[in-house]
CSV table of C-alpha atoms in Angstrom, one decimal:
chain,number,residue,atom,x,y,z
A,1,UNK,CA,-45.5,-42.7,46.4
A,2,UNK,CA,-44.1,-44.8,44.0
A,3,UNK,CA,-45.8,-45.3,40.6
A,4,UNK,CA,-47.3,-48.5,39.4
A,5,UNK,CA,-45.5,-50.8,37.6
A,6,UNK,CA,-42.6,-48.9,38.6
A,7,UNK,CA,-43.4,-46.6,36.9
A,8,UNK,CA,-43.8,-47.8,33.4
A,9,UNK,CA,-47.6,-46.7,33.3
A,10,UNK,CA,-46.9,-42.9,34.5
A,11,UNK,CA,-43.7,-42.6,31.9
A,12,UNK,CA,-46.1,-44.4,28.8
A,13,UNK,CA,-48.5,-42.0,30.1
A,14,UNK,CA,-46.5,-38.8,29.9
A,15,UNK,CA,-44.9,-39.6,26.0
A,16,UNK,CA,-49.0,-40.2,25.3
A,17,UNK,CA,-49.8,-37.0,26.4
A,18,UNK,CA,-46.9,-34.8,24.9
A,19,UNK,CA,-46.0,-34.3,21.2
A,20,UNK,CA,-42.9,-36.2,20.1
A,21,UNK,CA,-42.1,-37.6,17.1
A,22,UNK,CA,-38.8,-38.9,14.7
A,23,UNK,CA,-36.2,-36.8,14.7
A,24,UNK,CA,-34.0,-35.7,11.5
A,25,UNK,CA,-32.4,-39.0,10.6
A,26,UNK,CA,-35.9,-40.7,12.2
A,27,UNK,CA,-34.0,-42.9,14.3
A,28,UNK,CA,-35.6,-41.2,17.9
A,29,UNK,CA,-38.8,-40.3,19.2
A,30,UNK,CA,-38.5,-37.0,21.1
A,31,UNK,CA,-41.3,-36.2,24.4
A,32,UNK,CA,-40.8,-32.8,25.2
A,33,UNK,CA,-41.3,-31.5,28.8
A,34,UNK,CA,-43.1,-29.2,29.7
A,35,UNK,CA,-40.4,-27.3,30.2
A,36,UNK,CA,-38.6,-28.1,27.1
A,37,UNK,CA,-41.8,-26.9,24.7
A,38,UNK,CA,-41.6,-23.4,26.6
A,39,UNK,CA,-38.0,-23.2,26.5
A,40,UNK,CA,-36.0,-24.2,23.9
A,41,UNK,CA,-37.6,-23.2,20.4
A,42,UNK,CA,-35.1,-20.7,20.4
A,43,UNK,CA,-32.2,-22.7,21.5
A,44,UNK,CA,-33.6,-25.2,18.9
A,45,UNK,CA,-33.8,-22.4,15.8
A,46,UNK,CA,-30.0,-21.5,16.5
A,47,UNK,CA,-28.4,-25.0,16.4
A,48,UNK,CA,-26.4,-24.5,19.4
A,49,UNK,CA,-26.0,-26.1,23.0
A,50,UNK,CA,-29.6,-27.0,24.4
A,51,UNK,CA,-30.8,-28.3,28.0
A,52,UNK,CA,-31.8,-32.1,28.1
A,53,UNK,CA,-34.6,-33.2,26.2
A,54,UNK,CA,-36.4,-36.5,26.7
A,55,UNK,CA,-34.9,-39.2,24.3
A,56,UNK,CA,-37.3,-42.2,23.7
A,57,UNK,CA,-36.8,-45.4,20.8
A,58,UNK,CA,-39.5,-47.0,19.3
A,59,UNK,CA,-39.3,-51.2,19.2
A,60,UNK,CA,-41.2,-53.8,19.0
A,61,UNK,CA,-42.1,-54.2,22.4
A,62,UNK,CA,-43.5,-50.7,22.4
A,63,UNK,CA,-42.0,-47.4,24.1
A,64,UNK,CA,-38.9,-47.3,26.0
A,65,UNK,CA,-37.6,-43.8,27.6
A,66,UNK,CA,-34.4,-43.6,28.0
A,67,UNK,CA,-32.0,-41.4,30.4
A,68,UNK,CA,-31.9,-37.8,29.2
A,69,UNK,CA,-29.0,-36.4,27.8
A,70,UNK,CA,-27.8,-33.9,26.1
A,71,UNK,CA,-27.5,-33.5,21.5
A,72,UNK,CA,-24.9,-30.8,20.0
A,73,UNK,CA,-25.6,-29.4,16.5
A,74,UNK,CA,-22.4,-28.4,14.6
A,75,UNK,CA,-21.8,-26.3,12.0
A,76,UNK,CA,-22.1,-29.1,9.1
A,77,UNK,CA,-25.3,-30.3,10.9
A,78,UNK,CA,-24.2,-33.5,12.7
A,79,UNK,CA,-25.9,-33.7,16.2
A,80,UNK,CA,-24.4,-35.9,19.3
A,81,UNK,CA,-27.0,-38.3,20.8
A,82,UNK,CA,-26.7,-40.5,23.7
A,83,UNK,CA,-24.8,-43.4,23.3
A,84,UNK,CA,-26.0,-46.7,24.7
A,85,UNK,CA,-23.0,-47.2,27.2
A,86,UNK,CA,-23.4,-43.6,28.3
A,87,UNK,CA,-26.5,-45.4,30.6
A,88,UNK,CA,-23.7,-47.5,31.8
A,89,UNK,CA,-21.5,-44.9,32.9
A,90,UNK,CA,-19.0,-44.7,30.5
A,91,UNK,CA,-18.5,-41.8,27.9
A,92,UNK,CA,-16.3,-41.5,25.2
A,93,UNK,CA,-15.5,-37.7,23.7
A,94,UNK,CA,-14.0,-37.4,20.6
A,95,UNK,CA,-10.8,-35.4,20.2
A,96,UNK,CA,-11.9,-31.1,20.7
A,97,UNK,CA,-14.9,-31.5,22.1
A,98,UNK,CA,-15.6,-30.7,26.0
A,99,UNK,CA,-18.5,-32.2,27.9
A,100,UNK,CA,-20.3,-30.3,30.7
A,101,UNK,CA,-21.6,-32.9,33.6
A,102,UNK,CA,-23.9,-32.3,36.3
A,103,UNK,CA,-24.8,-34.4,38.9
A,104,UNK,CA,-28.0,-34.0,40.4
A,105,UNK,CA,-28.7,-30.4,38.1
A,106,UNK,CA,-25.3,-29.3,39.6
A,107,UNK,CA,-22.4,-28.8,37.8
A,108,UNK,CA,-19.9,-31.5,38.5
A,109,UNK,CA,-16.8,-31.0,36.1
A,110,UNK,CA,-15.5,-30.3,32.6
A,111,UNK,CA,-14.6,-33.6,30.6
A,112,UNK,CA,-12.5,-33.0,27.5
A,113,UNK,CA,-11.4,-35.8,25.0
A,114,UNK,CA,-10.5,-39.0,25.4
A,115,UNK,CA,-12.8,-42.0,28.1
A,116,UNK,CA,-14.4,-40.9,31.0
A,117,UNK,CA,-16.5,-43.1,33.7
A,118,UNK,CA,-19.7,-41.1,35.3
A,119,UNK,CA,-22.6,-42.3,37.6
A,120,UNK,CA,-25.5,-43.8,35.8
A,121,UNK,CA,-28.9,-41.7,36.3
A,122,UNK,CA,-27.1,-39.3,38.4
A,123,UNK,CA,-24.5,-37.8,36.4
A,124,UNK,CA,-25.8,-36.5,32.6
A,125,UNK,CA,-24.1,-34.6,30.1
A,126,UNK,CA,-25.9,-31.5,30.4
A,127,UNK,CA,-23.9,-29.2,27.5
A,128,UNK,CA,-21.5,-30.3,24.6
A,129,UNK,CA,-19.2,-28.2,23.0
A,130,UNK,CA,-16.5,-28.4,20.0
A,131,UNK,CA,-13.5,-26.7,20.9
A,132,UNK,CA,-12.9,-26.4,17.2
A,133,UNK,CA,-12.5,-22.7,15.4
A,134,UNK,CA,-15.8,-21.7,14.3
A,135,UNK,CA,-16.9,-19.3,11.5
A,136,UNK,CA,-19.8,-17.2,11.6
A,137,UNK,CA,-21.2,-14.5,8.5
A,138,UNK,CA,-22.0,-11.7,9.9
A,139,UNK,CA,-24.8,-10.6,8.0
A,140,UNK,CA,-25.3,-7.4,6.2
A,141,UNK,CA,-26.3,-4.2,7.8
A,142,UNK,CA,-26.3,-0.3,7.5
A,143,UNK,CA,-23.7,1.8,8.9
A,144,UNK,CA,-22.6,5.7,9.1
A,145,UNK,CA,-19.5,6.7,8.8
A,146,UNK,CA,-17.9,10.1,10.2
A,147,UNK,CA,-19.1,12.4,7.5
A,148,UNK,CA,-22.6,10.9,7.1
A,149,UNK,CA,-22.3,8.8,4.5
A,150,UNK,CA,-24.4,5.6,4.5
A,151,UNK,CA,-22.4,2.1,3.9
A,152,UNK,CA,-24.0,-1.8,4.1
A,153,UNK,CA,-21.1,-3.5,5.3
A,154,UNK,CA,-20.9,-7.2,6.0
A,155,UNK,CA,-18.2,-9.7,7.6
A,156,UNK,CA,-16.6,-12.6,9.0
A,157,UNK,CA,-16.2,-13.5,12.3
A,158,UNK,CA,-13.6,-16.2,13.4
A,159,UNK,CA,-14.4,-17.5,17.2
A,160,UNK,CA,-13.7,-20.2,19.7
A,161,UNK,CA,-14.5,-21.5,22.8
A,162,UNK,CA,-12.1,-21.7,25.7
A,163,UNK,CA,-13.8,-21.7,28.6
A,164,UNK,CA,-17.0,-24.2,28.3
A,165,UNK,CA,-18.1,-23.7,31.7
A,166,UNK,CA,-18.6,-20.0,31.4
A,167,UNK,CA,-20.2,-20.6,27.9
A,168,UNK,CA,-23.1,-22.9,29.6
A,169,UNK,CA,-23.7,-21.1,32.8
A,170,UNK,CA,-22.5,-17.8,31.4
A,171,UNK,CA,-25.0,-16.7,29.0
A,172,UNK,CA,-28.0,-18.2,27.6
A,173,UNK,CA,-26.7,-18.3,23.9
A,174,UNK,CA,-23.1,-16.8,23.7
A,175,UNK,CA,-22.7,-17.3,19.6
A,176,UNK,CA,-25.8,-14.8,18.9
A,177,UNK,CA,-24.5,-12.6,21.4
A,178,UNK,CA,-21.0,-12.3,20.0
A,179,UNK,CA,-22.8,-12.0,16.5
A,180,UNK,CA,-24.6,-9.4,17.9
A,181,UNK,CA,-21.9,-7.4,19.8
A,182,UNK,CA,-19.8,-7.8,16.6
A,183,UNK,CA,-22.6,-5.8,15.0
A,184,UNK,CA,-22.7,-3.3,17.4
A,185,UNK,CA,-18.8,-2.8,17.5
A,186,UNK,CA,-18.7,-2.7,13.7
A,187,UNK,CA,-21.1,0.2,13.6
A,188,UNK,CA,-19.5,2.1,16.3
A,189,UNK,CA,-16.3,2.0,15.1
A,190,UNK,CA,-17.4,3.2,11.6
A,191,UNK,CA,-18.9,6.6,13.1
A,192,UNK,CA,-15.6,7.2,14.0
A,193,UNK,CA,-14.0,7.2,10.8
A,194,UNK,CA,-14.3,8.9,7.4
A,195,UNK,CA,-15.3,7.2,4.1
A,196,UNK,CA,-11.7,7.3,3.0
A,197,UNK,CA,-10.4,6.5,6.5
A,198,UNK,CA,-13.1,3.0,6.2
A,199,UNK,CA,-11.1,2.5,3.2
A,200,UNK,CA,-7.3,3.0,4.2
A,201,UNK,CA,-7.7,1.7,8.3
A,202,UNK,CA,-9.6,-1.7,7.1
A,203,UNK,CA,-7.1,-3.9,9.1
A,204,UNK,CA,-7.0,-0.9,12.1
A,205,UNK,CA,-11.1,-1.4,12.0
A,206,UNK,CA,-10.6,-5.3,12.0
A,207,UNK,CA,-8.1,-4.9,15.3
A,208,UNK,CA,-10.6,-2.7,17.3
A,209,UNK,CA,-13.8,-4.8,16.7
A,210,UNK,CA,-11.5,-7.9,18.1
A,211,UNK,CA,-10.7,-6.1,20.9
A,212,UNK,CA,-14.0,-5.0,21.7
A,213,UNK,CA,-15.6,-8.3,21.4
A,214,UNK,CA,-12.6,-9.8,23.6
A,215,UNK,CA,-13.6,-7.5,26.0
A,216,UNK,CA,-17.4,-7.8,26.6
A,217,UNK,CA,-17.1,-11.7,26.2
A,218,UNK,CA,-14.5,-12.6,28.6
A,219,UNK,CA,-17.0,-13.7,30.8
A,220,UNK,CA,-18.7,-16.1,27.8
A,221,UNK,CA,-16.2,-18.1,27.4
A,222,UNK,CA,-16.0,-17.4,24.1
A,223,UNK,CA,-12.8,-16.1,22.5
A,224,UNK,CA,-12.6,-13.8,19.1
A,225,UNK,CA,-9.7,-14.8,17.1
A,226,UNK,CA,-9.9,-12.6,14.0
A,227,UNK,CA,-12.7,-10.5,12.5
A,228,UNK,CA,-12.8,-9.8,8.9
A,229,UNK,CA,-14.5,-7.2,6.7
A,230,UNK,CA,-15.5,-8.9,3.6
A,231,UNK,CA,-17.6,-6.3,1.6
A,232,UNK,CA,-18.0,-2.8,1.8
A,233,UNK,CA,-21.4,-2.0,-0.3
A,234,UNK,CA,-21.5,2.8,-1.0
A,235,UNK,CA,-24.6,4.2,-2.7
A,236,UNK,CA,-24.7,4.8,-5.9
A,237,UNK,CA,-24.3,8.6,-5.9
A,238,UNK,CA,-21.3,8.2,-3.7
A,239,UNK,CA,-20.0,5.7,-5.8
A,240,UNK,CA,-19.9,7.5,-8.8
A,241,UNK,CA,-18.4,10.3,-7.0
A,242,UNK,CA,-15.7,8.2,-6.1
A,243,UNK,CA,-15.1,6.9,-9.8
A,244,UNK,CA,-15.4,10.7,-10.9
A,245,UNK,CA,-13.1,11.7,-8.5
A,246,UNK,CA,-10.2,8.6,-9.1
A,247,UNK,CA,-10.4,9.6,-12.8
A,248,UNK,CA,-9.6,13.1,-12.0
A,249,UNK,CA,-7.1,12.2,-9.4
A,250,UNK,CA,-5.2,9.8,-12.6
A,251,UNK,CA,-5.3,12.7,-15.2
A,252,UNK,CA,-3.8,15.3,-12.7
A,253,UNK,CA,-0.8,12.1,-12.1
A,254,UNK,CA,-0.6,12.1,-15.9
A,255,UNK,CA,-1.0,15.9,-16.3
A,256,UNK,CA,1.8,16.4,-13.5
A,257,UNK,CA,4.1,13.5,-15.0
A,258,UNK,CA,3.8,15.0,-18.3
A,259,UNK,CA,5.0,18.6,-16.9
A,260,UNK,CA,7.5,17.3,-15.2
A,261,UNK,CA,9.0,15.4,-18.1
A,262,UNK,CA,8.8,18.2,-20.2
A,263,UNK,CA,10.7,20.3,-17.8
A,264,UNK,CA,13.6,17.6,-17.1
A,265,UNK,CA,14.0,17.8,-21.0
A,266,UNK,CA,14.5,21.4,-21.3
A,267,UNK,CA,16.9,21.6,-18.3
A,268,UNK,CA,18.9,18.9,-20.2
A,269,UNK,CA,18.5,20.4,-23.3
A,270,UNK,CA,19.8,23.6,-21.4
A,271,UNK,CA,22.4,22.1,-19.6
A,272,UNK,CA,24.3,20.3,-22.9
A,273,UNK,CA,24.2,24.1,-25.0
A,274,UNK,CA,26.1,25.4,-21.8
A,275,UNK,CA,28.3,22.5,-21.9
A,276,UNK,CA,28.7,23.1,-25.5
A,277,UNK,CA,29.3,26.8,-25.0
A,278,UNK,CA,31.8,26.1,-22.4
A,279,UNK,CA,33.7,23.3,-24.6
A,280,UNK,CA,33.8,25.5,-27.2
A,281,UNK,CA,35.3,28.8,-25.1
A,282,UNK,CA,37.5,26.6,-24.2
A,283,UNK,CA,38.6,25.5,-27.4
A,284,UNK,CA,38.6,29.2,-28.6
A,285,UNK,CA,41.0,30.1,-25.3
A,286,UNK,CA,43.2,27.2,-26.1
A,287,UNK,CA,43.5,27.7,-29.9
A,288,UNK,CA,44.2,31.8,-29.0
A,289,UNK,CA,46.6,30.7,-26.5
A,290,UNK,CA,48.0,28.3,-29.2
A,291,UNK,CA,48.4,31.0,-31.4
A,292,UNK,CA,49.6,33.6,-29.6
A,293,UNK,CA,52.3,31.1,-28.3
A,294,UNK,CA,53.5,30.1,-32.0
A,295,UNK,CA,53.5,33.8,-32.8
A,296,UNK,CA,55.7,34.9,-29.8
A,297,UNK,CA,57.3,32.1,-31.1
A,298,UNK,CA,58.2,33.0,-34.5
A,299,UNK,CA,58.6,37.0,-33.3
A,300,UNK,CA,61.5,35.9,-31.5
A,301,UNK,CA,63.2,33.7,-33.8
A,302,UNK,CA,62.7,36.5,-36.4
A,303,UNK,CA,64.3,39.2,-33.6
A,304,UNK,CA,67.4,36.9,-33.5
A,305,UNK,CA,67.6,36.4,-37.0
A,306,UNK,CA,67.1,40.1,-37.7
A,307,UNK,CA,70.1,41.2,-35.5
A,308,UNK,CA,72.6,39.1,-37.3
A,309,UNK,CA,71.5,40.5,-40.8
A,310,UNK,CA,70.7,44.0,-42.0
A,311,UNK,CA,67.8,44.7,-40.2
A,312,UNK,CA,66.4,47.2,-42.6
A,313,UNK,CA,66.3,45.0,-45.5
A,314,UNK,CA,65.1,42.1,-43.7
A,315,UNK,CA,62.0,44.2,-42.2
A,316,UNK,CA,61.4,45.7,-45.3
A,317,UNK,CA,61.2,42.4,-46.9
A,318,UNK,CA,58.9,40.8,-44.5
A,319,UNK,CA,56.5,44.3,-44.8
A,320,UNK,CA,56.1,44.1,-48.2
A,321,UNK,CA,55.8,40.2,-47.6
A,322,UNK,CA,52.4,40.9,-45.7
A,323,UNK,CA,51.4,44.1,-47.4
A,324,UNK,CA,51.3,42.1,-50.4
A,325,UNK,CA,49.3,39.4,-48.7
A,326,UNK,CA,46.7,41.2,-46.9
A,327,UNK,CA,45.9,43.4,-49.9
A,328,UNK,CA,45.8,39.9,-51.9
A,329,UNK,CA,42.7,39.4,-49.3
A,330,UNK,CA,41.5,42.7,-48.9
A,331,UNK,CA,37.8,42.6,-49.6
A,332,UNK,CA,37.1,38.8,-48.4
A,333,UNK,CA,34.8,39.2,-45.2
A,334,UNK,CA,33.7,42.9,-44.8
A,335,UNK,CA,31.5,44.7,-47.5
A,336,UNK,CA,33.5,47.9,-46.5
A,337,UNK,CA,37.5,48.6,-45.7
A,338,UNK,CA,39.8,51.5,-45.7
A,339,UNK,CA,42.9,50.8,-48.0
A,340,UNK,CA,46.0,53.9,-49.0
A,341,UNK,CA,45.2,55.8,-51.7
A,342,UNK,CA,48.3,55.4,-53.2
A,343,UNK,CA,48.0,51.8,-53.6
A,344,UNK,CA,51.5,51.8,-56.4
A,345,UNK,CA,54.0,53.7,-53.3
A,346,UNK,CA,54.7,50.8,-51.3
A,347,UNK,CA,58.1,52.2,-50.5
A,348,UNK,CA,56.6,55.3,-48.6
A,349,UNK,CA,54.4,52.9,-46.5
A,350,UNK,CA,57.7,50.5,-46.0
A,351,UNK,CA,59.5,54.0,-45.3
A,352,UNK,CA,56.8,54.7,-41.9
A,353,UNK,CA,56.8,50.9,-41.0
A,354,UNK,CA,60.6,51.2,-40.4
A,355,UNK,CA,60.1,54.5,-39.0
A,356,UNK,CA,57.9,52.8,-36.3
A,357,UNK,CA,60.5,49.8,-36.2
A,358,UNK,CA,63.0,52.1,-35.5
A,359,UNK,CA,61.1,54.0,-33.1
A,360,UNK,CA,60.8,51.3,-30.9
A,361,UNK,CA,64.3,50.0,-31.2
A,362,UNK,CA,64.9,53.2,-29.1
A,363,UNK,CA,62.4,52.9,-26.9
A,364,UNK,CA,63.9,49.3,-25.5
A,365,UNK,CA,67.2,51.3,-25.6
A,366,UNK,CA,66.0,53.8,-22.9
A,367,UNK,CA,65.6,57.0,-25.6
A,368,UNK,CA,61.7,57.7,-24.2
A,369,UNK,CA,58.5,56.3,-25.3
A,370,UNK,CA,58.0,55.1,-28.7
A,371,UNK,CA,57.0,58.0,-31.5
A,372,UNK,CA,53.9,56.0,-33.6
A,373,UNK,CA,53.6,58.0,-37.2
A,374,UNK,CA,50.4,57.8,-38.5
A,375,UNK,CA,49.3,58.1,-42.1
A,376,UNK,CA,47.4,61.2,-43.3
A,377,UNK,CA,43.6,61.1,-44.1
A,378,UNK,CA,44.7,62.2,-47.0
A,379,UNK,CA,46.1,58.5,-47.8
A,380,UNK,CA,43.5,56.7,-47.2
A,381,UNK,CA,40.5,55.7,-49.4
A,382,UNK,CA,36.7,54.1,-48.7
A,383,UNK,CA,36.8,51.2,-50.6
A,384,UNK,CA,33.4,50.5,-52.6
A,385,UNK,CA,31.1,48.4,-50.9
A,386,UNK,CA,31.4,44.6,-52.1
A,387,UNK,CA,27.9,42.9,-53.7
């Protein structure tokens, strides 16, 4: 049966008996259904997607209700109303933003940016949704970790929608739910891991709650792009455990770098004295060497020289040559020596030298081993001990 008026007398009827009022920029009177009032607080309190609502204006000729459609709250608060030439069939969606239409409460297709042309009164845009990268705070809650301690940890979830069909017809309200399962993920993956672990495997942590959300919401059409931990809250006790125990931790680095500087100084120290040591050994070796070449040296120039001259004289000259020097010395370095007793008969003692000479002159010649006199005890005399 058709209404009166065609109708205008049932639809003044049903805003008169409904609440409605201006909305947020009090441009539009809103009649709720009776479906709407029992349905949509929620959808209302979250600021998301909602089902259509009836959209009447206020002029001077009283109240007109217009086609219902569907409004879109972003995230800086802006919501999409009906445009006037959306009654006549033409739409106009604004670059990353997808519009869900149904004809006849069916879905009908997916229209993205750009103009589209739908059927007046039987085609509506039932869901609107920004295809843009969305942030969400994920707020503050209690975790345990692995070894029972008790953490509030917060974050930041990064999504986006890519699949607005299966966001409208999906789930109800597929942002709470991903804020949700984000929770849920966050706290299961901390049981799994030490204090220290949370500390050291933050972007591991970050990886696996991604991955978990990407998982459960592949039928949302919602996609999780990155998930970040932003503050990690301990209790005090544990947190000045921690500081006790990083203090400790640097004085044991000091205490250990400290050691081990001393000991690369004494192994240094160590190492030049046995460079020194060998420098100078082999100094000593080569001034010995030196020596003992110059003397061979001069032995053999004085062996030629003695067997053109009169080798008697000549060795008796050079022993009273050095018996004359060394007793010129003879109480220099040691506080006791043994000297002749007969310090005035330097021709005896020039007498046994040339005896020895002699001796050995025959034993180069082949006459037997060299016959060594040696003086009697007799001869010889302690020296008094030098102050």
């Amino acid at each position: 049966m058709m209404a009166p008026n065609g109708g205008g007398a049932w639809r003044r009827a049903l805003l008169r008996s409904y609440p409605w009022g201006r909305d947020n920029q009090g441009k539009l009177s809103v009649a709720r259904s009776f479906y709407t009032q029992r349905t949509l607080p929620a959808m209302h309190a979250s600021g998301k997607c909602v089902r259509s609502v009836a959209i009447a204006t206020t002029h001077a000729r009283g109240l007109h209700h217009q086609h219902r459609c569907t409004y879109y709250t972003s995230s800086d608060g802006k919501k999409y109303n009906k445009k006037i030439w959306n009654s006549l069939g033409i739409v106009i969606i604004p670059q990353q933003t997808a519009y869900i239409i149904e004809r006849l409460g069916k879905y009908k297709k997916t229209l993205l940016a750009g103009i589209h042309f739908i059927i007046p009164f039987i085609d509506k845009i039932a869901y609107v949704f920004s295809l843009k990268e969305e942030t969400i705070t994920i707020p503050n809650q209690t975790a345990i970790t692995k070894d029972n301690v008790t953490l509030n940890i917060d974050g930041v979830l990064y999504i986006k929608c890519d699949n607005p069909y299966n966001s409208s017809y999906g789930i109800e309200d597929a942002v709470f739910a991903v804020t949700q399962l984000a929770q849920v993920t966050m706290r299961s993956e901390l049981g799994k891991l030490t204090l220290d672990a949370t500390f050291l495997e933050r972007d591991n942590l970050n990886e696996k709650i991604v991955t978990a959300i990407n998982e459960s919401a592949k039928n949302w059409g919602i996609k999780c792009m990155r998930y970040e931990i932003r503050d990690i809250i301990l209790p005090v006790n544990i947190k000045n455990a921690m500081e006790k125990q990083a203090e400790a931790e640097r004085k044991k680095r000091a205490e250990i770098l400290q050691s081990e500087g001393e000991r690369e100084s004494e192994i240094n120290i160590a190492i030049g004295k046995k460079k020194k040591s060998i420098l100078i050994a082999e100094g000593q070796s080569f001034a010995i060497k030196a020596k003992a070449d110059a003397t061979a040296e001069a032995i053999e120039i004085i062996s030629n020289k003695i067997k053109k001259l009169d080798s008697n004289n000549a060795i008796s000259l050079l022993i009273a040559e050095q018996y004359i020097d060394v007793f010129a010395n003879i109480c220099k370095n040691n506080n006791t020596v043994i000297i002749p007793a007969d310090l005035n008969n330097i021709s005896s003692l020039i007498s046994q030298s040339l005896s020895i000479y002699n001796n050995i002159q025959n034993a180069k010649r082949g006459n037997g081993p060299p016959q060594i006199e040696s003086l009697p005890n007799d001869d010889l005399v302690h020296c008094e001990e030098k102050d």
